[in-house]
CSV table of C-alpha atoms in Angstrom, one decimal:
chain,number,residue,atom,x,y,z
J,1,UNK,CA,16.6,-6.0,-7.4
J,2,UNK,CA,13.2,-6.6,-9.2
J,3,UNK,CA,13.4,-9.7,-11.2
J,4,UNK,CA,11.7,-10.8,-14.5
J,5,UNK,CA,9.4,-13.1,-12.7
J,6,UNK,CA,7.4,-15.1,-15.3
J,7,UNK,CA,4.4,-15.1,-12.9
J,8,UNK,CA,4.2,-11.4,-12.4
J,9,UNK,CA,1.4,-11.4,-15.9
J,10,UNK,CA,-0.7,-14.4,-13.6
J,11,UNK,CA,-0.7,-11.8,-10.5
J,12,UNK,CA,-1.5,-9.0,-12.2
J,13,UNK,CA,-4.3,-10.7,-14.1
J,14,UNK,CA,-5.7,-12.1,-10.2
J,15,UNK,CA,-5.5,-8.8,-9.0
J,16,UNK,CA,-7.4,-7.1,-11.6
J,17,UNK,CA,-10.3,-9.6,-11.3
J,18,UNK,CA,-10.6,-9.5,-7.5
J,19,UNK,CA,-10.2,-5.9,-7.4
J,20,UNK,CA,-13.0,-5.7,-10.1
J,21,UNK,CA,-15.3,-8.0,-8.8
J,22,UNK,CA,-14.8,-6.5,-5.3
J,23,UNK,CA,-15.8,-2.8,-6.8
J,24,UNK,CA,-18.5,-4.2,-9.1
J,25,UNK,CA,-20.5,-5.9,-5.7
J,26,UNK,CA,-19.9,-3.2,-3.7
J,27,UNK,CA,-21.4,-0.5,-6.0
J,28,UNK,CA,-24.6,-2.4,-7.3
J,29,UNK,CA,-24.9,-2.9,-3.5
J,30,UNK,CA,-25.1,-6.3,-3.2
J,31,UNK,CA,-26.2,-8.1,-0.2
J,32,UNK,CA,-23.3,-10.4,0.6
J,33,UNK,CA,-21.0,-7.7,1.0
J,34,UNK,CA,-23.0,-6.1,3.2
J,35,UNK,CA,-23.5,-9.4,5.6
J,36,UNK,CA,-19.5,-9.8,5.1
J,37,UNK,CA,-18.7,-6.5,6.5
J,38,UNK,CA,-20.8,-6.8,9.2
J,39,UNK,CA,-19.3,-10.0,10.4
J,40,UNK,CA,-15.9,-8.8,10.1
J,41,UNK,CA,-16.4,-5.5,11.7
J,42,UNK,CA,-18.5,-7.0,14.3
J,43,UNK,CA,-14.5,-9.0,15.2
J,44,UNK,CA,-12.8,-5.7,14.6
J,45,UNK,CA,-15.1,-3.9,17.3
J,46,UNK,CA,-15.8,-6.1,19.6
J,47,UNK,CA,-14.9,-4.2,22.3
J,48,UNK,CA,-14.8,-0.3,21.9
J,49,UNK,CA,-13.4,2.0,24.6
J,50,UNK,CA,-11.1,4.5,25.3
J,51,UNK,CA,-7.3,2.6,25.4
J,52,UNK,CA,-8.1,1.3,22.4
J,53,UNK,CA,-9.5,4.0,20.6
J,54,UNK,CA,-6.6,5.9,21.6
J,55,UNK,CA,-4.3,3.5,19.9
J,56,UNK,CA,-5.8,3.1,16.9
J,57,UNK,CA,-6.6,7.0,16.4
J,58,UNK,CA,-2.8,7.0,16.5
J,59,UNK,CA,-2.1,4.8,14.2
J,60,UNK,CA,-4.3,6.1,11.9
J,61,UNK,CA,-2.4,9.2,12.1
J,62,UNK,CA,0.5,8.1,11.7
J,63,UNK,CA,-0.9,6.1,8.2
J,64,UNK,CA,-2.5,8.7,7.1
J,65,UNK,CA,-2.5,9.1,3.5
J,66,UNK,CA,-0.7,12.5,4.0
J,67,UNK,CA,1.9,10.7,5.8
J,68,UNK,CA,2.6,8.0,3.7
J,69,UNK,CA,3.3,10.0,1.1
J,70,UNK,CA,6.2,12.1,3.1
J,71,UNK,CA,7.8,8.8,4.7
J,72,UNK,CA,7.7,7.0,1.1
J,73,UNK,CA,9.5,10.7,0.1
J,74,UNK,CA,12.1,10.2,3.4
J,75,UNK,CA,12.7,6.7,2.1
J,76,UNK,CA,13.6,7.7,-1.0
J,77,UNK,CA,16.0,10.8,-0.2
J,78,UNK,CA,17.7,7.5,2.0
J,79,UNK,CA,17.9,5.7,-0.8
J,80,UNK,CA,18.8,7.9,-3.2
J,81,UNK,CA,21.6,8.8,-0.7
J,82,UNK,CA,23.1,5.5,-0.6
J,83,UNK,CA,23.1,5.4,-4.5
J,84,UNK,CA,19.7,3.2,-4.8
J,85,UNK,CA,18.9,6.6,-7.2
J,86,UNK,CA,16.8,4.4,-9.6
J,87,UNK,CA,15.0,2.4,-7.0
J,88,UNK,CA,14.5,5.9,-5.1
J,89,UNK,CA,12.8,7.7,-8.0
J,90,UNK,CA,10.6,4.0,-8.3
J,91,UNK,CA,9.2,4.2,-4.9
J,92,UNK,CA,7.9,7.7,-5.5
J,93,UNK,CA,6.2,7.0,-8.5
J,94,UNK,CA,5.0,3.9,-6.7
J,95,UNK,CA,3.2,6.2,-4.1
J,96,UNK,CA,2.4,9.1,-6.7
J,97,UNK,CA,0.6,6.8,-9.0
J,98,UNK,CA,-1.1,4.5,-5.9
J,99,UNK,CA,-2.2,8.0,-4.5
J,100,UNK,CA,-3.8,8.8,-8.2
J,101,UNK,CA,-5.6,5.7,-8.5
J,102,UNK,CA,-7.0,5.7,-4.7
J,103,UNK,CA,-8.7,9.2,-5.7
J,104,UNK,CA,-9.9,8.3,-9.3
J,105,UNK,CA,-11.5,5.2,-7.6
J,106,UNK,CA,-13.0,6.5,-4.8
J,107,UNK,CA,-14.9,8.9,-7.2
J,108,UNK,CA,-16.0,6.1,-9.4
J,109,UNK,CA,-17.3,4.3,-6.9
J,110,UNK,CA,-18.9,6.7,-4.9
J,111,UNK,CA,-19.6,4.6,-1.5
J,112,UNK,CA,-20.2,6.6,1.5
J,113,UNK,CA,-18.1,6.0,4.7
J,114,UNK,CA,-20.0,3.7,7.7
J,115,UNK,CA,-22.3,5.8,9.7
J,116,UNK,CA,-21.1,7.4,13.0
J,117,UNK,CA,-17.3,6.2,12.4
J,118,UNK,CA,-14.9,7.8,15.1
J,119,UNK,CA,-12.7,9.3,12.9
J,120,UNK,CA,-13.0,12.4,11.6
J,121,UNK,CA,-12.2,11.5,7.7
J,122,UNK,CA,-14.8,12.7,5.0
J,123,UNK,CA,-15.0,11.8,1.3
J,124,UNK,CA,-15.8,8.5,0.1
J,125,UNK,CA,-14.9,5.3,1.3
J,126,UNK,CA,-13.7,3.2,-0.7
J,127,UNK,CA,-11.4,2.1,-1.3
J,128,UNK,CA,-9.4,2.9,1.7
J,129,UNK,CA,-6.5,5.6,1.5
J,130,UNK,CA,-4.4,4.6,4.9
J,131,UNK,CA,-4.3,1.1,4.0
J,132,UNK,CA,-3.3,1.4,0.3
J,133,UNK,CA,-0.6,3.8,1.0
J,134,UNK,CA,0.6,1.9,3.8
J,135,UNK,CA,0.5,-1.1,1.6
J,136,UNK,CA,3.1,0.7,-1.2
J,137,UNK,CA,5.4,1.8,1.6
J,138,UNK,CA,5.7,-2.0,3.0
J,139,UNK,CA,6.0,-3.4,0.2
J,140,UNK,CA,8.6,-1.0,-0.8
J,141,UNK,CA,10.7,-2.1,2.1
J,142,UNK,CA,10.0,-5.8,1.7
J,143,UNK,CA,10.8,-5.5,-2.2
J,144,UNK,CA,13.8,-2.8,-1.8
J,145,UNK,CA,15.7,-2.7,1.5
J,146,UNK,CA,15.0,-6.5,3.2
J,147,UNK,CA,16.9,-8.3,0.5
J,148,UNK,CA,19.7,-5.6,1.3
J,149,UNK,CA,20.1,-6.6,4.9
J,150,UNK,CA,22.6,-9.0,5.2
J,151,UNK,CA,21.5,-10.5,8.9
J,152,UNK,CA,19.0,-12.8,7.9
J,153,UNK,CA,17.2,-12.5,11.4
J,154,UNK,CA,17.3,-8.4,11.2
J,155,UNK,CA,15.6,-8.8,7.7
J,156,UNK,CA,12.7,-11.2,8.7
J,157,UNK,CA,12.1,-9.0,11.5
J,158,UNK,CA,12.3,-5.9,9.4
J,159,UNK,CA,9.6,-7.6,6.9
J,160,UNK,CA,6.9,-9.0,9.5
J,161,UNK,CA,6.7,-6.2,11.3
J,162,UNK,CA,6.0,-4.7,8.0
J,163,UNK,CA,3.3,-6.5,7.5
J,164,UNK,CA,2.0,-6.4,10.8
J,165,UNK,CA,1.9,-2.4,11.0
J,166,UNK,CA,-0.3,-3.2,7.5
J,167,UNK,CA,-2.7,-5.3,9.5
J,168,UNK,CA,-2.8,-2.7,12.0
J,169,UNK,CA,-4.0,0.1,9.7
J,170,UNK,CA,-6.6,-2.0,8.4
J,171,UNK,CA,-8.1,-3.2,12.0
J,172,UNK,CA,-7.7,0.5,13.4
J,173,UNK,CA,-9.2,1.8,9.9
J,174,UNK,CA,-12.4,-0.9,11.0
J,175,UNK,CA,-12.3,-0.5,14.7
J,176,UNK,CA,-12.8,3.9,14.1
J,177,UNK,CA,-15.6,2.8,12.0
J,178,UNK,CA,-13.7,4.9,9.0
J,179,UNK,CA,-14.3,2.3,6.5
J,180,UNK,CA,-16.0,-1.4,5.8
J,181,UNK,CA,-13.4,-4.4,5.8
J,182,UNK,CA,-14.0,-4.0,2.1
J,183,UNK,CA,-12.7,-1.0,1.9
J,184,UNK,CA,-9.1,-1.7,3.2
J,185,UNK,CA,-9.4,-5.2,1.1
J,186,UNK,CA,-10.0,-3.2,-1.8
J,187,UNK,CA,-7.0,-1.0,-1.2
J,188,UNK,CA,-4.8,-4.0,-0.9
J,189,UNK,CA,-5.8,-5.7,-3.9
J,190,UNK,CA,-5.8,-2.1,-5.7
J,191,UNK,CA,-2.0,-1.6,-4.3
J,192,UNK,CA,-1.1,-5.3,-5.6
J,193,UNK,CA,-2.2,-4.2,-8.9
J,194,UNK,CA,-0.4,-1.0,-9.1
J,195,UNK,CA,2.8,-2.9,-7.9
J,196,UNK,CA,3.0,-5.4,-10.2
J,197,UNK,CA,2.2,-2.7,-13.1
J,198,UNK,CA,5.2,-1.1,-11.7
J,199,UNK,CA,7.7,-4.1,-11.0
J,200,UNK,CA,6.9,-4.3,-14.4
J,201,UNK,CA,7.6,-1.0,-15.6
J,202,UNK,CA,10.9,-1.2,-13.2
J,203,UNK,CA,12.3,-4.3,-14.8
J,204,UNK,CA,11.9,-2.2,-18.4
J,205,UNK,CA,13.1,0.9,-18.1
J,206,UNK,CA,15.7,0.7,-15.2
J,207,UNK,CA,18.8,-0.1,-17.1
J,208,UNK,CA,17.9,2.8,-19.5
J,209,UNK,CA,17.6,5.2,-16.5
J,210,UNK,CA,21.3,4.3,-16.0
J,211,UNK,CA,22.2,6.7,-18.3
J,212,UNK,CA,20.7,9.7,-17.1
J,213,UNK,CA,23.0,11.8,-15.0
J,214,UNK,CA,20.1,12.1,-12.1
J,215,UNK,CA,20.7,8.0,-11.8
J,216,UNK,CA,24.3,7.9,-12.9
J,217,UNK,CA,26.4,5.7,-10.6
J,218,UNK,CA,23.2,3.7,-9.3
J,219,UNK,CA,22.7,0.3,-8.3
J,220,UNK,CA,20.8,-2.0,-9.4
């Protein structure tokens, strides 16, 4: 299900560099991020009012790191009850670890969240929770259940509105003035990371998970 792909090292090696360059500039500070936020926040709020913010507010809720944790957990008893066991225990790792690593970088980096947001989120900013946590459950569906739908039409629809709920998050996460455009940017490129470390990991040690009883009679 998760091929050897000889350009998953190249990927992991872009995503490292982006994601450090993106946290280096944004905690020394450094005026072009600053100037980049502001013009893509400017698009993202363009026009505030109450429909809207209504909208978004629920979306955020429904992204909500909290949340993403307990539908990556729903997909997995789903998956582990139609026998994808091995790819059921991945996704929850997937999430765990991507949950682990939004914390220990928040910390590290230490930005504090936009000034008057609309939200009512505290902690530190980047990078952005709701966005990498939405970003490990799409790409769990892209990666695990679209190749498994056999109507080619159902499974492109299933995957773009994937990824269109993902660009939701990240303009609702801007438009409630929860977090810079850097801050969902980072999370992507911080989930991309995480996911090739652990398509990686997957292509390893599945077929020895095959022999525990937990995974016994699993597909792969």
């Amino acid at each position: 299900m998760i091929d050897k792909s000889r350009s998953r090292p190249v990927k992991f090696v872009i995503a490292v560099i982006l994601f450090a360059y993106l946290s280096y500039f944004i905690q020394t500070g450094a005026v072009g991020i600053d100037l980049f936020d502001a013009g893509l926040a400017s698009l993202a709020t363009i026009k505030v009012n109450g429909f809207f913010t209504l909208v978004f507010k629920t979306i955020s809720w429904l992204a909500s790191p909290g949340r993403d944790v307990f539908w990556m957990v729903l997909l997995a008893f789903l998956l582990y009850g139609f026998k994808y066991k091995i790819q059921a225990l991945w996704a929850v790792v997937l999430m765990a670890g991507g949950m682990v690593l939004e914390t220990f970088f928040k910390h590290l980096i230490a930005r504090a969240r936009p000034i008057g947001h609309l939200a009512t989120d505290d902690g530190y900013s980047f990078p952005s929770g709701h966005t990498l946590g939405t970003f490990l459950l799409v790409a769990t569906i892209i990666i695990i259940i679209v190749p498994e739908i056999d109507n080619y039409r159902i499974a492109q629809t299933v995957k773009w509105i994937s990824i269109v709920w993902l660009l939701l998050v990240m303009v609702a996460r801007v438009y409630m003035q929860a977090h810079y455009p850097t801050d969902t940017i980072g999370a992507v490129l911080l989930g991309w990371l995480w996911l090739e470390i652990m398509e990686w990991v997957y292509v390893i040690y599945a077929p020895h998970l095959l022999k525990w009883r937990l995974c016994y009679r699993s597909y792969l």
